[in-house]
CSV table of C-alpha atoms in Angstrom, one decimal:
chain,number,residue,atom,x,y,z
A,5,MET,CA,-140.7,-59.0,32.7
A,6,LYS,CA,-139.3,-61.1,34.5
A,7,HIS,CA,-141.1,-60.4,38.2
A,8,ILE,CA,-144.6,-60.0,36.2
A,9,LYS,CA,-146.6,-62.0,34.0
A,10,THR,CA,-150.2,-59.4,33.1
A,11,LEU,CA,-153.4,-61.8,32.1
A,12,ASN,CA,-155.1,-58.5,30.9
A,13,GLY,CA,-154.8,-54.8,29.6
A,14,ALA,CA,-156.7,-52.5,30.4
A,15,THR,CA,-159.9,-53.5,29.0
A,16,LEU,CA,-162.3,-51.1,31.3
A,17,LYS,CA,-160.4,-48.4,29.3
A,18,ASN,CA,-160.6,-49.1,26.2
A,19,SER,CA,-164.2,-50.9,26.7
A,20,ALA,CA,-165.6,-47.2,27.9
A,21,ALA,CA,-165.3,-45.4,24.6
A,22,LYS,CA,-168.3,-47.8,22.8
A,23,GLY,CA,-170.0,-49.0,25.3
A,24,GLY,CA,-173.3,-49.1,26.2
A,25,CYS,CA,-175.6,-49.8,23.7
A,26,GLY,CA,-177.1,-51.7,26.5
A,27,GLU,CA,-178.1,-54.8,24.2
A,28,CYS,CA,-176.5,-57.6,26.7
A,29,GLN,CA,-177.8,-60.0,28.7
A,30,THR,CA,-180.0,-59.0,31.8
A,31,SER,CA,-177.7,-60.3,34.7
A,32,CYS,CA,-180.5,-61.8,36.4
A,33,GLN,CA,-181.7,-63.4,33.1
A,34,SER,CA,-179.0,-65.7,33.3
A,35,ALA,CA,-178.2,-68.6,35.9
A,36,CYS,CA,-178.4,-65.9,38.3
A,37,LYS,CA,-181.3,-65.4,40.3
A,38,THR,CA,-180.1,-64.2,43.8
A,39,SER,CA,-176.7,-63.6,43.4
A,40,CYS,CA,-176.2,-60.4,41.2
A,41,THR,CA,-172.6,-61.0,39.0
A,42,VAL,CA,-172.2,-58.3,36.1
A,43,ALA,CA,-168.9,-59.3,35.3
A,44,ASN,CA,-169.7,-62.7,33.7
A,45,GLN,CA,-172.2,-61.2,31.5
A,46,LYS,CA,-170.9,-61.2,27.6
A,47,CYS,CA,-170.8,-58.3,25.6
A,48,GLU,CA,-173.1,-57.8,22.6
A,49,ASN,CA,-172.5,-54.6,20.6
A,50,THR,CA,-172.2,-55.3,17.2
A,51,GLY,CA,-171.0,-51.9,16.6
A,52,LYS,CA,-167.8,-51.9,18.0
B,22,MET,CA,-157.4,-48.3,43.0
B,23,ILE,CA,-155.3,-51.8,43.9
B,24,HIS,CA,-156.1,-55.6,45.1
B,25,THR,CA,-153.9,-58.0,45.5
B,26,PHE,CA,-154.7,-61.9,47.0
B,27,THR,CA,-153.3,-65.1,46.8
B,28,ALA,CA,-155.9,-67.9,45.9
B,29,LEU,CA,-155.1,-71.4,44.3
B,30,GLY,CA,-151.5,-70.9,45.0
B,31,CYS,CA,-151.5,-67.5,42.7
B,32,LYS,CA,-149.9,-64.3,43.9
B,33,ILE,CA,-152.3,-61.7,41.6
B,34,VAL,CA,-153.1,-57.7,41.4
B,35,VAL,CA,-156.1,-56.6,40.2
B,36,ASP,CA,-155.8,-53.0,38.8
B,37,VAL,CA,-159.2,-51.5,39.2
B,38,ASN,CA,-159.8,-48.6,37.6
B,39,SER,CA,-158.5,-49.9,34.4
B,40,GLY,CA,-159.6,-53.8,34.5
B,41,ALA,CA,-155.9,-54.6,34.5
B,42,VAL,CA,-154.5,-58.2,35.5
B,43,HIS,CA,-151.3,-59.3,36.9
B,44,VAL,CA,-149.8,-62.2,38.0
B,45,LEU,CA,-146.8,-61.6,40.7
B,46,ASP,CA,-144.3,-63.4,42.1
B,47,ASP,CA,-143.0,-63.2,45.9
B,48,VAL,CA,-141.2,-59.8,45.3
B,49,SER,CA,-143.0,-58.1,43.4
B,50,TYR,CA,-146.5,-59.2,45.3
B,51,ALA,CA,-144.3,-58.1,49.0
B,52,ILE,CA,-143.6,-54.4,47.6
B,53,LEU,CA,-147.4,-54.0,46.1
B,54,GLU,CA,-148.4,-55.2,49.8
B,55,GLN,CA,-146.6,-52.5,51.0
B,56,MET,CA,-148.2,-49.5,49.2
B,57,GLU,CA,-151.6,-48.0,49.6
B,58,GLY,CA,-151.4,-45.9,47.1
B,59,PRO,CA,-149.9,-45.1,43.2
B,60,LEU,CA,-145.6,-45.6,42.9
B,61,CYS,CA,-143.3,-43.0,43.4
B,62,ASP,CA,-140.1,-42.8,41.7
B,63,HIS,CA,-137.0,-45.2,43.4
B,64,LEU,CA,-137.8,-47.3,45.9
B,65,PRO,CA,-138.3,-45.9,48.8
B,66,GLU,CA,-135.9,-46.8,51.5
B,67,GLU,CA,-138.6,-47.6,54.4
B,68,VAL,CA,-140.1,-50.9,52.4
B,69,ALA,CA,-136.8,-51.5,51.4
B,70,GLN,CA,-135.4,-52.4,54.9
B,71,ARG,CA,-138.5,-54.1,55.5
B,72,LEU,CA,-138.9,-56.7,52.8
B,73,PRO,CA,-136.2,-59.6,53.5
B,74,TYR,CA,-135.2,-59.6,49.2
B,75,GLU,CA,-131.4,-58.2,47.7
B,76,ARG,CA,-132.0,-54.9,46.6
B,77,GLN,CA,-131.1,-55.7,43.2
B,78,THR,CA,-133.9,-57.7,43.3
B,79,LEU,CA,-136.3,-55.6,44.7
B,80,GLU,CA,-135.1,-52.4,42.3
B,81,GLU,CA,-135.8,-55.2,39.1
B,82,ALA,CA,-139.1,-55.7,40.7
B,83,TRP,CA,-140.3,-52.0,41.6
B,84,GLN,CA,-139.2,-50.6,38.1
B,85,GLU,CA,-142.0,-53.3,36.6
B,86,LEU,CA,-144.3,-52.3,38.4
B,87,LEU,CA,-143.2,-48.9,37.6
B,88,ASN,CA,-143.3,-49.2,33.9
B,89,LEU,CA,-147.0,-51.2,34.7
B,90,GLN,CA,-147.8,-48.0,36.5
B,91,GLU,CA,-146.7,-45.3,33.7
B,92,ALA,CA,-148.1,-47.8,30.5
B,93,GLY,CA,-151.3,-47.0,33.2
B,94,LEU,CA,-151.6,-50.7,34.2
B,95,LEU,CA,-151.4,-50.2,37.3
B,96,PHE,CA,-153.0,-47.3,40.2
B,97,ALA,CA,-155.1,-46.3,36.8
B,98,GLU,CA,-157.4,-42.6,37.7
B,99,ASP,CA,-161.1,-43.8,37.7
B,100,ASP,CA,-162.0,-41.4,35.2
B,101,TYR,CA,-165.2,-42.7,33.9
B,102,VAL,CA,-167.7,-40.6,36.0
B,103,ASP,CA,-167.1,-37.3,38.3
B,104,PRO,CA,-168.1,-39.1,41.5
B,105,GLU,CA,-170.2,-35.4,42.2
B,106,THR,CA,-172.5,-35.7,39.0
B,107,ALA,CA,-173.3,-39.4,39.4
B,108,MET,CA,-176.1,-39.1,39.3
B,109,LEU,CA,-176.9,-37.4,36.6
B,110,LEU,CA,-176.5,-40.8,34.5
B,111,PRO,CA,-179.3,-41.2,32.6
B,112,LYS,CA,-182.7,-42.4,35.5
B,113,SER,CA,-185.0,-43.5,32.4
B,114,ALA,CA,-183.4,-47.3,31.3
B,115,GLN,CA,-185.5,-48.9,29.3
B,116,ILE,CA,-187.2,-51.5,29.9
B,117,LYS,CA,-185.3,-54.4,27.9
B,118,ALA,CA,-186.0,-57.8,30.2
B,119,LEU,CA,-189.0,-59.8,31.8
B,120,CYS,CA,-189.1,-61.9,34.5
B,121,LEU,CA,-192.9,-63.3,33.8
B,122,HIS,CA,-194.6,-64.8,36.7
B,123,VAL,CA,-196.7,-66.9,34.4
B,124,SER,CA,-197.3,-68.6,37.5
B,125,HIS,CA,-197.8,-67.6,41.0
B,126,ASP,CA,-198.4,-71.8,41.8
B,127,CYS,CA,-195.7,-74.2,43.0
B,128,ASN,CA,-196.2,-78.4,42.9
B,129,LEU,CA,-192.8,-78.0,45.3
B,130,ARG,CA,-192.6,-76.7,48.9
B,131,CYS,CA,-188.9,-75.5,49.0
B,132,LYS,CA,-187.4,-74.2,52.7
B,133,TYR,CA,-186.4,-71.2,51.6
B,134,CYS,CA,-188.1,-69.7,48.9
B,135,PHE,CA,-188.4,-65.9,49.0
B,136,ALA,CA,-192.1,-66.8,46.5
B,137,SER,CA,-193.6,-67.9,49.7
B,138,THR,CA,-194.0,-71.6,47.9
B,139,GLY,CA,-195.3,-69.9,45.2
B,140,ASP,CA,-197.9,-67.4,45.6
B,141,PHE,CA,-195.4,-64.6,47.1
B,142,GLY,CA,-197.1,-64.0,50.5
B,143,THR,CA,-200.9,-62.6,48.8
B,144,GLY,CA,-202.4,-66.2,49.7
B,145,HIS,CA,-204.2,-67.4,46.7
B,146,ARG,CA,-202.1,-69.1,43.5
B,147,MET,CA,-202.8,-68.3,40.2
B,148,THR,CA,-201.4,-68.5,36.5
B,149,MET,CA,-201.0,-66.1,33.6
B,150,ASP,CA,-204.2,-65.6,31.5
B,151,PHE,CA,-202.9,-65.1,27.4
B,152,GLU,CA,-204.4,-61.6,27.3
B,153,THR,CA,-201.7,-60.2,31.2
B,154,ALA,CA,-199.0,-61.9,28.7
B,155,LYS,CA,-199.9,-60.5,25.5
B,156,LYS,CA,-200.1,-57.0,27.4
B,157,ALA,CA,-196.7,-57.9,28.7
B,158,ILE,CA,-195.4,-58.3,25.4
B,159,ASP,CA,-196.9,-55.3,24.7
B,160,PHE,CA,-195.3,-53.3,27.2
B,161,VAL,CA,-192.0,-54.5,26.4
B,162,ILE,CA,-191.6,-53.9,22.8
B,163,ALA,CA,-193.4,-50.6,23.7
B,164,ARG,CA,-190.9,-49.5,26.0
B,165,SER,CA,-187.6,-50.9,24.8
B,166,GLY,CA,-186.9,-47.7,22.9
B,167,LYS,CA,-184.0,-48.6,20.0
B,168,ARG,CA,-183.2,-51.7,22.1
B,169,ARG,CA,-182.4,-55.4,20.0
B,170,ASN,CA,-182.2,-58.0,22.3
B,171,ILE,CA,-185.3,-58.7,24.7
B,172,GLU,CA,-185.5,-61.0,27.2
B,173,VAL,CA,-188.1,-63.3,28.6
B,174,ASP,CA,-187.8,-65.3,31.5
B,175,PHE,CA,-191.1,-67.5,32.1
B,176,PHE,CA,-190.8,-68.3,36.0
B,177,GLY,CA,-192.6,-68.6,38.8
B,178,GLY,CA,-194.1,-70.2,41.1
B,179,GLU,CA,-193.5,-73.5,38.8
B,180,PRO,CA,-193.7,-72.3,34.6
B,181,LEU,CA,-195.3,-75.4,33.7
B,182,MET,CA,-198.0,-75.0,35.6
B,183,ALA,CA,-198.9,-72.4,32.7
B,184,MET,CA,-197.5,-74.2,30.1
B,185,ASP,CA,-200.2,-73.0,27.8
B,186,THR,CA,-199.6,-69.2,28.5
B,187,VAL,CA,-196.3,-69.8,28.1
B,188,LYS,CA,-196.6,-71.2,24.5
B,189,ARG,CA,-198.9,-68.5,23.8
B,190,THR,CA,-196.8,-66.2,24.7
B,191,VAL,CA,-193.9,-67.2,22.4
B,192,GLU,CA,-196.6,-68.1,19.7
B,193,TYR,CA,-197.3,-64.0,20.1
B,194,ALA,CA,-193.8,-62.4,20.5
B,195,ARG,CA,-192.7,-64.5,17.5
B,196,SER,CA,-195.5,-62.7,15.1
B,197,VAL,CA,-195.0,-59.1,15.7
B,198,GLU,CA,-191.0,-59.3,16.8
B,199,LYS,CA,-190.0,-58.4,13.4
B,200,GLU,CA,-192.5,-55.5,12.8
B,201,ALA,CA,-191.4,-54.2,16.2
B,202,GLY,CA,-187.6,-54.9,14.9
B,203,LYS,CA,-186.8,-56.7,17.9
B,204,CYS,CA,-185.4,-59.8,18.7
B,205,PHE,CA,-186.8,-61.9,21.5
B,206,ARG,CA,-185.3,-64.6,23.9
B,207,PHE,CA,-186.7,-66.7,25.7
B,208,THR,CA,-185.9,-68.6,28.7
B,209,ILE,CA,-186.8,-70.8,31.8
B,210,THR,CA,-186.6,-71.4,35.1
B,211,THR,CA,-188.0,-74.6,36.5
B,212,ASN,CA,-188.0,-77.2,38.9
B,213,GLY,CA,-189.1,-80.1,36.3
B,214,VAL,CA,-191.3,-81.7,38.3
B,215,LEU,CA,-193.7,-81.3,35.3
B,216,LEU,CA,-191.1,-81.9,32.5
B,217,ASN,CA,-192.5,-84.9,30.0
B,218,ASP,CA,-191.0,-85.6,26.5
B,219,GLU,CA,-193.3,-83.0,24.7
B,220,ASN,CA,-192.4,-79.9,26.8
B,221,ILE,CA,-188.8,-80.8,27.2
B,222,GLU,CA,-188.9,-80.9,23.2
B,223,TYR,CA,-190.5,-78.1,23.1
B,224,ILE,CA,-188.1,-76.2,25.7
B,225,ASN,CA,-185.3,-77.7,23.6
B,226,ARG,CA,-186.4,-75.8,20.3
B,227,GLU,CA,-187.8,-72.4,22.3
B,228,MET,CA,-185.9,-71.7,24.8
B,229,SER,CA,-182.3,-69.4,24.4
B,230,ASN,CA,-181.7,-70.7,28.3
B,231,ALA,CA,-183.0,-73.3,30.5
B,232,VAL,CA,-182.7,-72.7,34.5
B,233,LEU,CA,-182.5,-76.1,35.8
B,234,SER,CA,-183.5,-76.1,39.9
B,235,LEU,CA,-181.9,-78.5,41.9
B,236,ASP,CA,-180.0,-78.6,45.2
B,237,GLY,CA,-177.7,-80.9,44.4
B,238,ARG,CA,-177.1,-83.8,46.7
B,239,LYS,CA,-180.1,-86.1,46.9
B,240,GLU,CA,-180.6,-85.5,50.9
B,241,VAL,CA,-179.7,-82.0,50.7
B,242,ASN,CA,-182.3,-81.6,48.0
B,243,ASP,CA,-184.9,-83.1,49.2
B,244,GLU,CA,-184.4,-82.1,52.7
B,245,LEU,CA,-184.7,-78.5,51.0
B,246,ARG,CA,-186.9,-79.3,47.9
B,247,PRO,CA,-189.7,-81.0,49.0
B,248,THR,CA,-192.7,-81.7,47.0
B,249,ILE,CA,-196.7,-80.9,48.6
B,250,ASN,CA,-196.8,-84.5,50.3
B,251,GLY,CA,-193.6,-83.9,52.2
B,252,LYS,CA,-191.0,-86.4,50.1
B,253,GLY,CA,-188.1,-85.7,48.5
B,254,SER,CA,-188.6,-84.1,44.6
B,255,TYR,CA,-185.0,-86.0,43.2
B,256,ASP,CA,-185.8,-88.6,41.9
B,257,LEU,CA,-188.8,-87.4,39.7
B,258,ILE,CA,-187.0,-84.8,38.3
B,259,VAL,CA,-183.3,-86.0,38.0
B,260,PRO,CA,-183.9,-88.5,35.3
B,261,LYS,CA,-186.2,-85.9,33.5
B,262,PHE,CA,-183.1,-83.2,33.6
B,263,LYS,CA,-180.9,-85.9,32.2
B,264,LYS,CA,-183.2,-86.4,29.1
B,265,LEU,CA,-183.4,-82.3,28.7
B,266,ILE,CA,-180.1,-81.9,29.1
B,267,ALA,CA,-179.8,-85.5,26.4
B,268,GLY,CA,-181.5,-83.1,24.1
B,269,ARG,CA,-180.0,-79.3,24.7
B,270,GLY,CA,-177.5,-79.5,21.9
B,271,THR,CA,-175.1,-76.2,21.4
B,272,ARG,CA,-177.8,-74.1,23.4
B,273,ASP,CA,-177.5,-72.8,27.4
B,274,TYR,CA,-178.5,-74.5,30.3
B,275,TYR,CA,-177.9,-74.5,33.6
B,276,LEU,CA,-178.3,-76.9,36.6
B,277,ARG,CA,-179.3,-74.3,39.3
B,278,GLY,CA,-179.1,-74.7,43.2
B,279,THR,CA,-178.9,-72.8,46.4
B,280,PHE,CA,-176.9,-73.4,49.1
B,281,THR,CA,-177.9,-72.5,53.1
B,282,ARG,CA,-176.5,-72.1,55.8
B,283,PHE,CA,-178.0,-75.6,56.8
B,284,HIS,CA,-175.4,-77.1,54.3
B,285,LYS,CA,-172.2,-75.0,54.1
B,286,ASP,CA,-170.3,-77.8,52.4
B,287,PHE,CA,-171.9,-76.9,48.8
B,288,ALA,CA,-168.4,-77.9,46.8
B,289,LYS,CA,-169.9,-81.4,47.3
B,290,ASP,CA,-173.7,-80.1,45.5
B,291,VAL,CA,-171.9,-78.8,42.5
B,292,MET,CA,-169.9,-81.7,41.8
B,293,GLU,CA,-173.0,-83.5,42.3
B,294,LEU,CA,-174.8,-80.9,39.7
B,295,ALA,CA,-171.8,-81.5,37.6
B,296,SER,CA,-171.6,-85.5,37.5
B,297,ILE,CA,-175.5,-84.6,36.0
B,298,GLY,CA,-174.8,-81.5,33.1
B,299,LYS,CA,-172.0,-79.5,32.9
B,300,ASN,CA,-173.2,-76.1,33.6
B,301,VAL,CA,-173.9,-75.6,37.0
B,302,SER,CA,-174.7,-72.4,39.0
B,303,VAL,CA,-174.9,-73.1,42.7
B,304,GLU,CA,-176.1,-69.8,44.4
B,305,PRO,CA,-176.3,-68.7,48.7
B,306,VAL,CA,-180.3,-68.7,49.7
B,307,VAL,CA,-181.7,-65.0,50.6
B,308,GLY,CA,-182.9,-64.7,53.5
B,309,LYS,CA,-183.2,-62.4,56.3
B,310,GLU,CA,-180.3,-63.2,59.6
B,311,SER,CA,-183.2,-64.4,61.2
B,312,ASP,CA,-183.9,-67.2,58.9
B,313,PRO,CA,-182.9,-70.1,60.8
B,314,TYR,CA,-181.7,-71.3,56.4
B,315,ALA,CA,-179.9,-67.5,56.2
B,316,LEU,CA,-176.3,-66.7,55.8
B,317,ARG,CA,-174.8,-65.4,58.9
B,318,GLU,CA,-171.3,-62.7,58.9
B,319,SER,CA,-169.9,-65.6,61.5
B,320,ASP,CA,-170.8,-68.5,58.8
B,321,LEU,CA,-168.4,-66.1,56.0
B,322,PRO,CA,-164.7,-67.7,57.1
B,323,GLU,CA,-166.1,-71.4,57.0
B,324,LEU,CA,-168.2,-70.7,52.8
B,325,LYS,CA,-164.5,-68.7,52.0
B,326,ALA,CA,-163.2,-72.1,52.5
B,327,GLU,CA,-165.8,-74.0,50.3
B,328,TYR,CA,-165.2,-71.9,47.5
B,329,GLU,CA,-161.8,-72.4,47.7
B,330,ARG,CA,-162.4,-75.7,47.9
B,331,LEU,CA,-164.5,-75.6,44.8
B,332,ALA,CA,-162.2,-73.9,42.6
B,333,GLU,CA,-159.6,-76.7,43.7
B,334,PHE,CA,-162.0,-78.8,42.3
B,335,LEU,CA,-162.8,-77.2,38.9
B,336,LYS,CA,-158.8,-76.1,38.6
B,337,ASP,CA,-158.5,-80.0,38.3
B,338,HIS,CA,-162.1,-80.5,35.6
B,339,ARG,CA,-161.9,-77.6,33.3
B,340,ASP,CA,-164.9,-79.4,31.5
B,341,VAL,CA,-167.3,-78.1,34.5
B,342,ASN,CA,-168.2,-74.4,33.9
B,343,PHE,CA,-169.1,-73.2,37.3
B,344,PHE,CA,-171.2,-69.8,36.0
B,345,HIS,CA,-170.2,-68.0,39.2
B,346,PHE,CA,-167.0,-68.1,38.7
B,347,ASN,CA,-167.1,-67.1,35.2
B,348,VAL,CA,-165.3,-63.9,34.7
B,349,ASP,CA,-164.4,-62.9,31.1
B,350,LEU,CA,-161.7,-60.2,31.6
B,351,ALA,CA,-161.2,-59.1,28.4
B,352,GLN,CA,-164.4,-59.3,26.0
B,353,GLY,CA,-166.9,-59.2,29.1
B,354,PRO,CA,-169.3,-55.8,29.8
B,355,CYS,CA,-168.3,-52.7,29.1
B,356,VAL,CA,-167.5,-50.5,32.2
B,357,ILE,CA,-170.5,-48.1,31.2
B,358,LYS,CA,-172.7,-51.7,32.1
B,359,ARG,CA,-170.5,-52.2,35.0
B,360,LEU,CA,-171.4,-49.3,36.8
B,361,ARG,CA,-174.7,-49.6,36.6
B,362,GLY,CA,-175.6,-53.5,38.2
B,363,CYS,CA,-178.7,-55.1,36.8
B,364,GLY,CA,-180.6,-53.0,36.0
B,365,ALA,CA,-183.9,-54.0,38.0
B,366,GLY,CA,-186.2,-51.8,38.1
B,367,CYS,CA,-185.4,-50.0,35.4
B,368,GLU,CA,-184.6,-52.5,32.7
B,369,TYR,CA,-185.4,-55.7,33.6
B,370,VAL,CA,-188.8,-55.6,35.7
B,371,ALA,CA,-190.5,-58.7,36.8
B,372,ILE,CA,-194.8,-59.0,36.1
B,373,THR,CA,-196.8,-61.4,38.2
B,374,PRO,CA,-200.8,-63.1,37.2
B,375,ASP,CA,-203.0,-60.2,38.1
B,376,GLY,CA,-200.2,-57.7,35.4
B,377,ASP,CA,-199.1,-55.9,38.7
B,378,ILE,CA,-195.1,-54.4,37.5
B,379,TYR,CA,-192.2,-55.2,39.9
B,380,PRO,CA,-188.7,-54.1,40.2
B,381,CYS,CA,-187.6,-57.8,40.3
B,382,HIS,CA,-189.1,-61.0,40.9
B,383,GLN,CA,-187.8,-60.8,44.4
B,384,PHE,CA,-189.7,-57.9,44.9
B,385,VAL,CA,-192.9,-59.3,44.1
B,386,GLY,CA,-195.1,-58.8,46.4
B,387,ASN,CA,-194.0,-55.6,48.5
B,388,GLU,CA,-196.8,-53.1,47.7
B,389,GLU,CA,-194.2,-49.8,48.4
B,390,TYR,CA,-191.9,-51.4,45.2
B,391,LYS,CA,-194.5,-51.7,42.9
B,392,LEU,CA,-194.0,-50.0,39.9
B,393,GLY,CA,-197.4,-49.8,38.1
B,394,ASN,CA,-199.8,-52.4,36.5
B,395,LEU,CA,-201.1,-53.8,32.8
B,396,GLU,CA,-204.4,-53.9,33.3
B,397,ASP,CA,-204.3,-49.8,33.9
B,398,GLY,CA,-201.6,-48.5,31.8
B,399,SER,CA,-199.9,-47.2,35.2
B,400,PHE,CA,-195.5,-47.3,35.5
B,401,ASP,CA,-194.2,-45.0,38.4
B,402,MET,CA,-191.4,-43.5,36.2
B,403,GLU,CA,-189.9,-41.8,40.0
B,404,LYS,CA,-190.0,-45.1,41.8
B,405,SER,CA,-188.2,-46.8,38.0
B,406,GLY,CA,-185.9,-43.4,38.6
B,407,LYS,CA,-185.0,-44.6,42.4
B,408,PHE,CA,-183.5,-47.8,41.4
B,409,ALA,CA,-181.9,-46.2,37.9
B,410,GLU,CA,-179.8,-43.5,40.0
B,411,LEU,CA,-177.8,-47.0,41.2
B,412,ASN,CA,-174.5,-47.3,40.5
B,413,VAL,CA,-171.4,-47.8,42.0
B,414,TYR,CA,-170.7,-44.2,42.4
B,415,THR,CA,-174.4,-43.7,44.5
B,416,ARG,CA,-174.2,-46.6,46.5
B,417,GLU,CA,-171.3,-45.2,49.1
B,418,ALA,CA,-170.2,-48.7,50.1
B,419,CYS,CA,-169.1,-49.9,46.7
B,420,LYS,CA,-166.9,-46.5,46.5
B,421,THR,CA,-163.4,-48.1,48.2
B,422,CYS,CA,-164.6,-52.4,46.7
B,423,TRP,CA,-162.3,-53.2,44.9
B,424,ALA,CA,-165.1,-55.4,43.2
B,425,ARG,CA,-167.2,-52.7,42.1
B,426,PHE,CA,-166.5,-53.0,38.2
B,427,TYR,CA,-167.2,-57.1,38.0
B,428,CYS,CA,-170.1,-57.3,40.6
B,429,SER,CA,-171.5,-53.1,40.1
B,430,GLY,CA,-173.2,-53.4,43.1
B,431,GLY,CA,-175.4,-55.9,43.9
B,432,CYS,CA,-178.5,-57.1,44.4
B,433,SER,CA,-181.0,-54.1,45.4
B,434,ALA,CA,-183.3,-57.0,46.5
B,435,SER,CA,-181.1,-58.9,49.2
B,436,ASN,CA,-179.9,-55.5,50.3
B,437,LEU,CA,-183.7,-54.5,51.2
B,438,LEU,CA,-184.5,-57.6,53.4
B,439,VAL,CA,-181.5,-57.8,55.5
B,440,ASN,CA,-180.6,-53.6,55.4
B,441,GLY,CA,-183.7,-52.0,54.6
B,442,ASP,CA,-182.4,-50.2,51.9
B,443,ILE,CA,-181.9,-50.8,48.4
B,444,LYS,CA,-179.0,-48.5,48.6
B,445,GLU,CA,-177.2,-50.4,51.1
B,446,PRO,CA,-174.8,-53.6,50.8
B,447,HIS,CA,-175.6,-56.8,52.1
B,448,THR,CA,-172.1,-57.7,54.3
B,449,VAL,CA,-172.4,-61.4,54.1
B,450,GLY,CA,-173.4,-61.0,49.9
B,451,CYS,CA,-170.4,-59.2,48.9
B,452,GLU,CA,-168.0,-60.7,51.3
B,453,LEU,CA,-169.1,-64.0,49.1
B,454,GLU,CA,-168.5,-62.2,46.0
B,455,ARG,CA,-165.4,-60.9,46.8
B,456,LYS,CA,-163.6,-64.5,47.2
B,457,ARG,CA,-165.7,-65.8,44.5
B,458,LEU,CA,-164.0,-63.3,42.1
B,459,GLU,CA,-160.9,-64.1,43.6
B,460,CYS,CA,-161.7,-67.6,43.5
B,461,ALA,CA,-162.3,-66.9,39.1
B,462,ILE,CA,-159.5,-64.5,38.2
B,463,ALA,CA,-156.8,-67.4,40.3
B,464,LEU,CA,-158.6,-70.0,37.5
B,465,LYS,CA,-157.7,-67.6,34.8
B,466,ALA,CA,-154.4,-67.2,35.6
B,467,ILE,CA,-153.6,-71.0,36.0
B,468,ASP,CA,-156.0,-71.4,32.6
B,469,ALA,CA,-153.2,-69.2,31.0
B,470,GLY,CA,-150.5,-71.1,32.1
B,471,MET,CA,-149.3,-68.3,34.4
B,472,ALA,CA,-149.4,-69.9,37.9
B,473,GLU,CA,-146.2,-71.1,39.5
């Protein structure tokens, strides 16, 4: 494309199918204790 | 729903519901800024008339945008959950993470401490005995269902003041994890005062992550994080943190600071911390608007500009890992995790030295929110359910926020502190979160070589 570069595809949509295993880290257990950010956690689903 | 923004010289659109992110040129950005909803088949005449570009150029850009829309990468629908049935999402999530308050005592007197300098406003300072910690491990094993990964953060007050309990707890958990089908991961959040060669070696062996509290520049840290005697703590702590980091190998650690309205130029504190170790987390303080250190809405322009300054610095220092600019666009958490948020009160609880259970570390001492106690085996499922039902559809303000699948609804404790309601987002916190996300996504675009 001439005018647009896609940095990321429809990853959220794709994650819905096999998500929700709950094995990922709890956000406040990492390096934040006051300002929750979930998108910086790692996915730990070994079955997807 | 889309969100267009500029940051670090990049023009970007986030397609909120699909998770797609595109870097735009001037023409496509100008078009999208005019659009409130999905694109129609042809470039609208009024849009063409309004924009200072040649017709052919506008038509080309429009077609590219239309192609993205047809591919589900622009103006995608939110069909994850019927908002009307969002309240029916699972309400009894399994507990998989503990904030274990092994010490309600501290050897620093930080001026913004939400734990009232260690005792959480209780008036009595104490450490957790091993029997209580053992019950906490048994509690999380029993409550975690099929979840394998269990996290325990040794927290306080200052957890190194209860090092014996820490060691015995780790030993006990390791002795039962295999049979229970669990994998325990331990972390510790420390101010570093009591670090010595022995416990540095222990932490670097046993803790999967070490969160090292320091506020950045010496003058800032020493003003806000004095010792009990009122002296600065920087010179006492920094050599110990350096030693710990040097022995950390590939294991995670974060130098973690707090910024307040006393020092809004926090990018300098990130730079200072980055000179000590490359993994840095510096967060806005949590406080009521009446607290002198608390951040106010009037501070937002200055704070947002500071995040931009920080992003400019990090653009040229990609070896520095700033926690709050980490966004894994492609391999991050699934949408189910993202719509439910931090899990406080249902997946994550804090446990005090008395064995009291609270939704998270920030609720400790707030009796109204106490969930139960390890001694008497109580656990209030109804109260826990109030947290389990929180998601980006049941928090009214999140429904229209472009950042909802990144921040996942924010911090219930901050909401309660500032607005008196765990469901009502904290405006200052939300504004800063959105700014951080814009910076983080722009840095990703630069890393991918997509900046002009």
